[in-house]
Amino acid sequence: MELRHVTGTDNHLADIISRNPAGLNASEIRNFTTANTIVVNKIDLNIDKTVYKDLGNLAQLQQTDPRIQTIRQRRDSHPTAIDGRYRLWDNTVFCRELRNASERKPVLPVCLEERAVHYAHTSLGHLGVDTCIQQIKQAYYFKNLGHKVRKYRACCDICQRVKYSNRAVTTEGRSHLMAKPDCLCAIGLFGSLPTSRSGAKYILKFLPEGPEDTSLSEDLQTKIAKAYEKMKGKINARNKKKTKGNRHWKPKLNDKALLRAQPVPDATAGVTAKFLRPYQGPYVVTKVTPPSTFELSEENAHFRGQFNKKLTKNTRRQQEVMKPQTEKKSCG
């Protein structure tokens, strides 16, 4: 064997194999890229082409079909009642599927229905049901076309083996955790263990002895009862908690209201935030904009701004009703 280096421009054999020969002018390259013959691999779709011969003798096969013969007899006896849908042309029965459609199609005998569905299904490459139905409806008519095409596709071995079904299958969930101690388990690893986001690597470690079972300090029912009592206590405390009284307050014109503020503490002056008031005012409501916007002004008619109801507070406070103490008078 002799090894010899050939440059790229002189290596015509490699160019021919790659279908891009070198040393051609523009016209030769254009003629070469537009080939007249395209070679492809032949795929056997198992198409039965003998149905063409039987479709050529459609008139003779219609005479052997009992259903089509019944239609012919009804047409001869009552021509006005059935003439609107069926017509007899060239000794062949034609049918109109929709009453408003003007196109009529030949009625297919029962002996050719399954063969026609098989030819359409295989010639289209085992496509869906709708595509097969549309292909047959363009040329022929027979009763219950959709039901028969779906039934044939359900019996097609290639479609059932190759195509994926969209039906949800309920499977039994099995966890890798052990159901009880001393269970036999198997672990299969492929490659290294994963790495966390922070860069830590997981390590698989087998303990020579299992962990010891320790009894709980309290019973499970006792824990549930204590948690339930704690939850009831929080609910009762929440119900006893007094509301702020601002929920049902609806300010009106010329009413006084306080405005929530964000006081700025001054450390140099010795003023801290906890000694500052969270509300400023009172201000007078000069305008009400539904549903919850109010215009506030000072008492000297100086405009303060428009604020939401959540930032305001009622100035009226509930007066505590004190029961008068009655002095006991001594009699005697």
Tab-separated table of C-alpha atoms in Angstrom:
chain	number	residue	atom	x	y	z
A	1	MET	CA	0.000	0.000	0.000
A	2	GLU	CA	1.361	3.391	-0.992
A	3	LEU	CA	0.220	6.501	0.849
A	4	ARG	CA	0.255	9.676	-1.220
A	5	HIS	CA	-1.070	13.127	-0.300
A	6	VAL	CA	-3.415	14.752	-2.827
A	7	THR	CA	-4.363	18.394	-2.471
A	8	GLY	CA	-7.986	19.424	-2.231
A	9	THR	CA	-8.250	20.951	-5.701
A	10	ASP	CA	-6.722	17.876	-7.364
A	11	ASN	CA	-8.668	15.291	-5.351
A	12	HIS	CA	-11.431	14.792	-7.942
A	13	LEU	CA	-12.380	11.377	-6.586
A	14	ALA	CA	-13.405	12.832	-3.223
A	15	ASP	CA	-15.300	15.616	-4.980
A	16	ILE	CA	-17.229	13.114	-7.066
A	17	ILE	CA	-18.151	11.117	-3.961
A	18	SER	CA	-19.359	14.275	-2.236
A	19	ARG	CA	-21.257	15.310	-5.413
A	20	ASN	CA	-19.349	18.589	-5.606
A	21	PRO	CA	-16.724	18.156	-8.361
A	22	ALA	CA	-14.044	20.803	-8.746
A	23	GLY	CA	-12.718	22.423	-11.880
A	24	LEU	CA	-16.134	23.393	-13.342
A	25	ASN	CA	-17.243	26.731	-14.684
A	26	ALA	CA	-20.470	28.531	-13.688
A	27	SER	CA	-22.671	26.944	-16.370
A	28	GLU	CA	-21.434	23.426	-15.622
A	29	ILE	CA	-22.008	23.905	-11.899
A	30	ARG	CA	-25.564	25.149	-12.600
A	31	ASN	CA	-26.324	22.124	-14.799
A	32	PHE	CA	-24.858	19.795	-12.225
A	33	THR	CA	-26.848	21.207	-9.284
A	34	THR	CA	-30.154	20.921	-11.185
A	35	ALA	CA	-30.184	17.178	-11.738
A	36	ASN	CA	-32.976	15.663	-13.812
A	37	THR	CA	-33.050	12.362	-11.924
A	38	ILE	CA	-33.471	11.941	-8.179
A	39	VAL	CA	-32.720	8.485	-6.760
A	40	VAL	CA	-34.621	7.462	-3.637
A	41	ASN	CA	-35.121	4.203	-1.782
A	42	LYS	CA	-38.308	2.328	-2.543
A	43	ILE	CA	-40.557	1.699	0.440
A	44	ASP	CA	-43.079	-1.128	0.261
A	45	LEU	CA	-46.325	0.122	1.860
A	46	ASN	CA	-48.177	-3.142	1.194
A	47	ILE	CA	-50.769	-1.419	-1.013
A	48	ASP	CA	-53.360	-3.613	-2.700
A	49	LYS	CA	-53.694	-2.117	-6.180
A	50	THR	CA	-56.128	-4.782	-7.374
A	51	VAL	CA	-58.946	-2.613	-6.058
A	52	TYR	CA	-58.504	-0.455	-9.186
A	53	LYS	CA	-59.819	-3.286	-11.379
A	54	ASP	CA	-62.866	-3.830	-9.185
A	55	LEU	CA	-63.653	-0.121	-9.103
A	56	GLY	CA	-63.721	-0.162	-12.896
A	57	ASN	CA	-66.548	-2.730	-12.712
A	58	LEU	CA	-68.517	-0.707	-10.159
A	59	ALA	CA	-71.815	-0.965	-12.042
A	60	GLN	CA	-71.704	-4.776	-12.079
A	61	LEU	CA	-70.767	-4.990	-8.391
A	62	GLN	CA	-73.624	-2.671	-7.458
A	63	GLN	CA	-76.099	-5.141	-8.979
A	64	THR	CA	-74.887	-7.846	-6.572
A	65	ASP	CA	-75.245	-5.630	-3.485
A	66	PRO	CA	-78.650	-6.122	-1.759
A	67	ARG	CA	-78.718	-2.635	-0.225
A	68	ILE	CA	-78.147	-0.900	-3.566
A	69	GLN	CA	-80.773	-3.127	-5.165
A	70	THR	CA	-83.278	-1.999	-2.518
A	71	ILE	CA	-82.483	1.620	-3.373
A	72	ARG	CA	-83.075	0.919	-7.083
A	73	GLN	CA	-86.414	-0.732	-6.378
A	74	ARG	CA	-87.547	2.177	-4.207
A	75	ARG	CA	-86.477	4.603	-6.910
A	76	ASP	CA	-88.493	2.730	-9.551
A	77	SER	CA	-91.603	2.543	-7.355
A	78	HIS	CA	-91.415	6.072	-5.851
A	79	PRO	CA	-89.231	8.191	-8.136
A	80	THR	CA	-90.279	11.550	-6.650
A	81	ALA	CA	-89.554	10.543	-3.039
A	82	ILE	CA	-86.018	9.242	-3.570
A	83	ASP	CA	-84.930	11.083	-6.697
A	84	GLY	CA	-83.679	14.040	-4.666
A	85	ARG	CA	-80.803	12.084	-3.131
A	86	TYR	CA	-80.080	9.173	-5.465
A	87	ARG	CA	-79.594	9.288	-9.234
A	88	LEU	CA	-78.913	6.550	-11.797
A	89	TRP	CA	-76.301	7.509	-14.383
A	90	ASP	CA	-74.688	5.024	-16.763
A	91	ASN	CA	-76.245	2.135	-14.820
A	92	THR	CA	-74.447	3.339	-11.640
A	93	VAL	CA	-76.158	4.655	-8.522
A	94	PHE	CA	-74.914	8.053	-7.353
A	95	CYS	CA	-75.712	9.583	-3.961
A	96	ARG	CA	-75.691	13.096	-2.539
A	97	GLU	CA	-74.472	13.063	1.069
A	98	LEU	CA	-75.743	16.507	1.999
A	99	ARG	CA	-79.074	17.673	0.658
A	100	ASN	CA	-77.726	21.128	-0.133
A	101	ALA	CA	-74.634	19.801	-1.928
A	102	SER	CA	-74.719	19.659	-5.707
A	103	GLU	CA	-71.941	17.065	-6.092
A	104	ARG	CA	-72.968	13.411	-6.350
A	105	LYS	CA	-70.664	10.454	-5.750
A	106	PRO	CA	-70.996	6.776	-6.672
A	107	VAL	CA	-72.230	4.460	-3.943
A	108	LEU	CA	-69.622	1.889	-2.984
A	109	PRO	CA	-70.804	-1.737	-2.560
A	110	VAL	CA	-70.262	-3.503	0.757
A	111	CYS	CA	-67.716	-5.881	-0.770
A	112	LEU	CA	-65.420	-2.965	-1.647
A	113	GLU	CA	-65.743	-0.896	1.533
A	114	GLU	CA	-63.014	-2.593	3.577
A	115	ARG	CA	-60.662	-2.813	0.589
A	116	ALA	CA	-61.146	0.885	-0.151
A	117	VAL	CA	-60.416	1.806	3.464
A	118	HIS	CA	-57.325	-0.424	3.433
A	119	TYR	CA	-56.039	1.184	0.229
A	120	ALA	CA	-56.599	4.740	1.485
A	121	HIS	CA	-55.067	4.017	4.897
A	122	THR	CA	-51.909	2.351	3.566
A	123	SER	CA	-51.376	4.727	0.629
A	124	LEU	CA	-51.471	7.720	2.988
A	125	GLY	CA	-48.762	6.216	5.184
A	126	HIS	CA	-51.020	5.166	8.073
A	127	LEU	CA	-52.133	8.713	8.851
A	128	GLY	CA	-55.011	9.662	11.118
A	129	VAL	CA	-58.684	8.875	10.808
A	130	ASP	CA	-59.742	12.323	9.594
A	131	THR	CA	-57.265	12.303	6.702
A	132	CYS	CA	-58.439	8.868	5.558
A	133	ILE	CA	-62.098	9.920	5.738
A	134	GLN	CA	-61.499	13.035	3.658
A	135	GLN	CA	-59.567	11.023	1.064
A	136	ILE	CA	-62.433	8.555	0.588
A	137	LYS	CA	-65.206	11.177	0.680
A	138	GLN	CA	-63.665	12.958	-2.295
A	139	ALA	CA	-64.446	10.060	-4.645
A	140	TYR	CA	-66.981	7.617	-3.149
A	141	TYR	CA	-69.807	7.341	-0.667
A	142	PHE	CA	-70.807	4.544	1.669
A	143	LYS	CA	-72.764	4.483	4.885
A	144	ASN	CA	-71.122	4.961	8.309
A	145	LEU	CA	-67.769	5.909	6.825
A	146	GLY	CA	-66.294	7.366	10.039
A	147	HIS	CA	-67.243	4.354	12.181
A	148	LYS	CA	-65.760	1.894	9.710
A	149	VAL	CA	-62.495	3.836	9.315
A	150	ARG	CA	-62.015	4.054	13.092
A	151	LYS	CA	-62.761	0.354	13.462
A	152	TYR	CA	-60.205	-0.501	10.762
A	153	ARG	CA	-57.530	1.712	12.332
A	154	ALA	CA	-58.088	0.051	15.704
A	155	CYS	CA	-57.370	-3.322	14.041
A	156	CYS	CA	-54.289	-2.085	12.133
A	157	ASP	CA	-51.262	-3.858	13.582
A	158	ILE	CA	-48.733	-1.225	12.462
A	159	CYS	CA	-50.691	1.661	13.975
A	160	GLN	CA	-51.117	-0.121	17.292
A	161	ARG	CA	-47.443	-1.081	17.513
A	162	VAL	CA	-45.857	2.158	16.295
A	163	LYS	CA	-48.169	5.029	17.171
A	164	TYR	CA	-48.249	6.368	20.710
A	165	SER	CA	-51.575	6.298	22.498
A	166	ASN	CA	-52.789	9.434	24.279
A	167	ARG	CA	-54.729	7.494	26.872
A	168	ALA	CA	-53.649	7.976	30.470
A	169	VAL	CA	-52.650	4.725	32.151
A	170	THR	CA	-52.905	4.465	35.921
A	171	THR	CA	-49.822	2.780	37.331
A	172	GLU	CA	-48.970	1.690	40.832
A	173	GLY	CA	-46.591	4.096	42.496
A	174	ARG	CA	-43.612	2.437	44.129
A	175	SER	CA	-41.266	4.396	46.359
A	176	HIS	CA	-37.580	3.672	46.894
A	177	LEU	CA	-38.040	4.123	50.647
A	178	MET	CA	-38.320	1.050	52.781
A	179	ALA	CA	-41.753	0.106	54.083
A	180	LYS	CA	-40.406	-1.588	57.216
A	181	PRO	CA	-37.018	-2.315	58.804
A	182	ASP	CA	-34.756	-5.099	57.538
A	183	CYS	CA	-36.173	-4.939	54.000
A	184	LEU	CA	-34.101	-6.178	51.074
A	185	CYS	CA	-33.410	-3.381	48.588
A	186	ALA	CA	-31.325	-2.860	45.473
A	187	ILE	CA	-29.704	0.400	44.331
A	188	GLY	CA	-28.618	1.017	40.745
A	189	LEU	CA	-26.260	3.913	40.010
A	190	PHE	CA	-25.218	5.179	36.587
A	191	GLY	CA	-22.266	7.533	36.765
A	192	SER	CA	-21.375	9.786	39.666
A	193	LEU	CA	-23.815	11.253	42.154
A	194	PRO	CA	-25.224	14.710	41.366
A	195	THR	CA	-23.739	17.962	42.614
A	196	SER	CA	-25.783	20.591	44.444
A	197	ARG	CA	-26.041	24.241	43.413
A	198	SER	CA	-23.536	25.278	46.047
A	199	GLY	CA	-20.958	22.781	44.741
A	200	ALA	CA	-21.400	20.111	47.405
A	201	LYS	CA	-21.097	16.507	46.251
A	202	TYR	CA	-23.371	13.781	47.529
A	203	ILE	CA	-21.852	10.680	49.121
A	204	LEU	CA	-23.648	7.339	49.333
A	205	LYS	CA	-22.919	5.577	52.598
A	206	PHE	CA	-24.173	2.208	53.815
A	207	LEU	CA	-24.544	1.667	57.540
A	208	PRO	CA	-23.404	-1.742	58.807
A	209	GLU	CA	-26.222	-1.762	61.349
A	210	GLY	CA	-29.623	-0.221	61.177
A	211	PRO	CA	-30.716	2.586	63.504
A	212	GLU	CA	-32.293	1.609	66.788
A	213	ASP	CA	-35.963	2.239	67.329
A	214	THR	CA	-36.644	4.697	70.129
A	215	SER	CA	-40.065	5.065	71.644
A	216	LEU	CA	-41.687	8.469	71.560
A	217	SER	CA	-41.993	10.438	74.753
A	218	GLU	CA	-45.714	10.986	74.224
A	219	ASP	CA	-48.436	9.151	72.475
A	220	LEU	CA	-49.474	10.351	69.020
A	221	GLN	CA	-53.062	10.919	70.110
A	222	THR	CA	-51.884	13.072	73.009
A	223	LYS	CA	-49.825	15.232	70.633
A	224	ILE	CA	-52.780	15.691	68.299
A	225	ALA	CA	-55.034	16.664	71.217
A	226	LYS	CA	-52.502	19.249	72.456
A	227	ALA	CA	-52.092	20.740	68.971
A	228	TYR	CA	-55.875	20.971	68.601
A	229	GLU	CA	-56.236	22.757	71.941
A	230	LYS	CA	-53.475	25.178	70.977
A	231	MET	CA	-55.192	25.918	67.684
A	232	LYS	CA	-58.508	26.557	69.477
A	233	GLY	CA	-56.773	28.942	71.868
A	234	LYS	CA	-55.370	30.985	68.985
A	235	ILE	CA	-58.824	31.187	67.380
A	236	ASN	CA	-60.448	32.362	70.604
A	237	ALA	CA	-57.730	34.982	71.133
A	238	ARG	CA	-58.228	36.229	67.587
A	239	ASN	CA	-61.974	36.507	68.102
A	240	LYS	CA	-61.565	38.429	71.384
A	241	LYS	CA	-59.157	40.865	69.826
A	242	LYS	CA	-60.729	44.285	69.399
A	243	THR	CA	-60.991	45.754	65.935
A	244	LYS	CA	-59.596	49.173	65.096
A	245	GLY	CA	-63.045	50.524	64.325
A	246	ASN	CA	-62.017	51.744	60.861
A	247	ARG	CA	-63.715	48.996	58.884
A	248	HIS	CA	-67.221	50.474	58.654
A	249	TRP	CA	-66.197	54.115	58.937
A	250	LYS	CA	-67.418	56.233	56.021
A	251	PRO	CA	-66.140	59.817	56.196
A	252	LYS	CA	-68.467	62.564	55.021
A	253	LEU	CA	-67.920	66.161	54.031
A	254	ASN	CA	-66.603	68.481	56.772
A	255	ASP	CA	-65.743	65.481	58.980
A	256	LYS	CA	-62.414	65.446	60.783
A	257	ALA	CA	-59.922	62.663	60.162
A	258	LEU	CA	-56.354	61.806	61.083
A	259	LEU	CA	-53.735	61.050	58.434
A	260	ARG	CA	-51.078	58.374	58.803
A	261	ALA	CA	-47.589	59.866	58.462
A	262	GLN	CA	-44.000	58.686	58.353
A	263	PRO	CA	-42.185	60.804	60.942
A	264	VAL	CA	-38.471	61.299	60.464
A	265	PRO	CA	-36.498	61.042	63.733
A	266	ASP	CA	-33.866	63.629	64.540
A	267	ALA	CA	-31.041	62.112	66.580
A	268	THR	CA	-29.254	65.407	67.114
A	269	ALA	CA	-32.325	66.937	68.718
A	270	GLY	CA	-32.889	63.851	70.836
A	271	VAL	CA	-36.127	62.902	69.101
A	272	THR	CA	-36.528	59.220	68.386
A	273	ALA	CA	-39.137	57.440	66.283
A	274	LYS	CA	-40.937	55.778	69.161
A	275	PHE	CA	-41.884	59.175	70.626
A	276	LEU	CA	-43.307	60.528	67.345
A	277	ARG	CA	-46.991	60.253	66.597
A	278	PRO	CA	-47.935	57.907	63.713
A	279	TYR	CA	-50.909	60.115	62.759
A	280	GLN	CA	-51.087	63.814	61.931
A	281	GLY	CA	-54.034	66.137	61.993
A	282	PRO	CA	-56.895	66.463	62.410
A	283	TYR	CA	-57.803	67.474	58.862
A	284	VAL	CA	-61.162	68.342	57.334
A	285	VAL	CA	-62.670	66.213	54.552
A	286	THR	CA	-63.420	68.660	51.708
A	287	LYS	CA	-64.158	66.198	48.879
A	288	VAL	CA	-65.175	62.534	48.595
A	289	THR	CA	-64.258	60.553	45.469
A	290	PRO	CA	-65.876	57.096	45.366
A	291	PRO	CA	-65.081	54.492	46.301
A	292	SER	CA	-62.306	55.239	48.822
A	293	THR	CA	-60.461	58.474	47.973
A	294	PHE	CA	-60.764	61.588	50.147
A	295	GLU	CA	-59.443	65.123	49.808
A	296	LEU	CA	-58.100	66.538	53.085
A	297	SER	CA	-57.429	70.168	53.996
A	298	GLU	CA	-56.300	71.935	57.109
A	299	GLU	CA	-58.630	74.024	59.234
A	300	ASN	CA	-57.306	77.191	57.609
A	301	ALA	CA	-58.417	75.835	54.170
A	302	HIS	CA	-54.848	74.894	53.230
A	303	PHE	CA	-54.956	71.930	50.804
A	304	ARG	CA	-53.212	68.796	52.143
A	305	GLY	CA	-53.835	66.267	49.340
A	306	GLN	CA	-55.894	63.245	48.281
A	307	PHE	CA	-55.492	60.042	50.260
A	308	ASN	CA	-56.948	56.561	50.445
A	309	LYS	CA	-59.215	55.469	53.254
A	310	LYS	CA	-56.546	53.061	54.519
A	311	LEU	CA	-54.308	56.021	55.405
A	312	THR	CA	-56.987	57.823	57.417
A	313	LYS	CA	-58.396	57.282	60.876
A	314	ASN	CA	-61.487	58.467	62.678
A	315	THR	CA	-60.897	61.129	65.322
A	316	ARG	CA	-63.897	60.135	67.383
A	317	ARG	CA	-63.114	57.751	70.163
A	318	GLN	CA	-65.487	55.552	71.966
A	319	GLN	CA	-66.142	56.867	75.402
A	320	GLU	CA	-66.096	54.286	78.085
A	321	VAL	CA	-69.259	54.219	80.060
A	322	MET	CA	-68.374	54.242	83.716
A	323	LYS	CA	-70.900	52.958	86.147
A	324	PRO	CA	-71.469	55.491	88.950
A	325	GLN	CA	-70.513	54.229	92.342
A	326	THR	CA	-73.302	54.629	94.837
A	327	GLU	CA	-72.403	55.339	98.385
A	328	LYS	CA	-74.025	53.279	101.000
A	329	LYS	CA	-76.023	55.314	103.392
A	330	SER	CA	-76.300	54.157	106.888
A	331	CYS	CA	-79.688	54.296	108.421
A	332	GLY	CA	-80.332	54.387	112.045
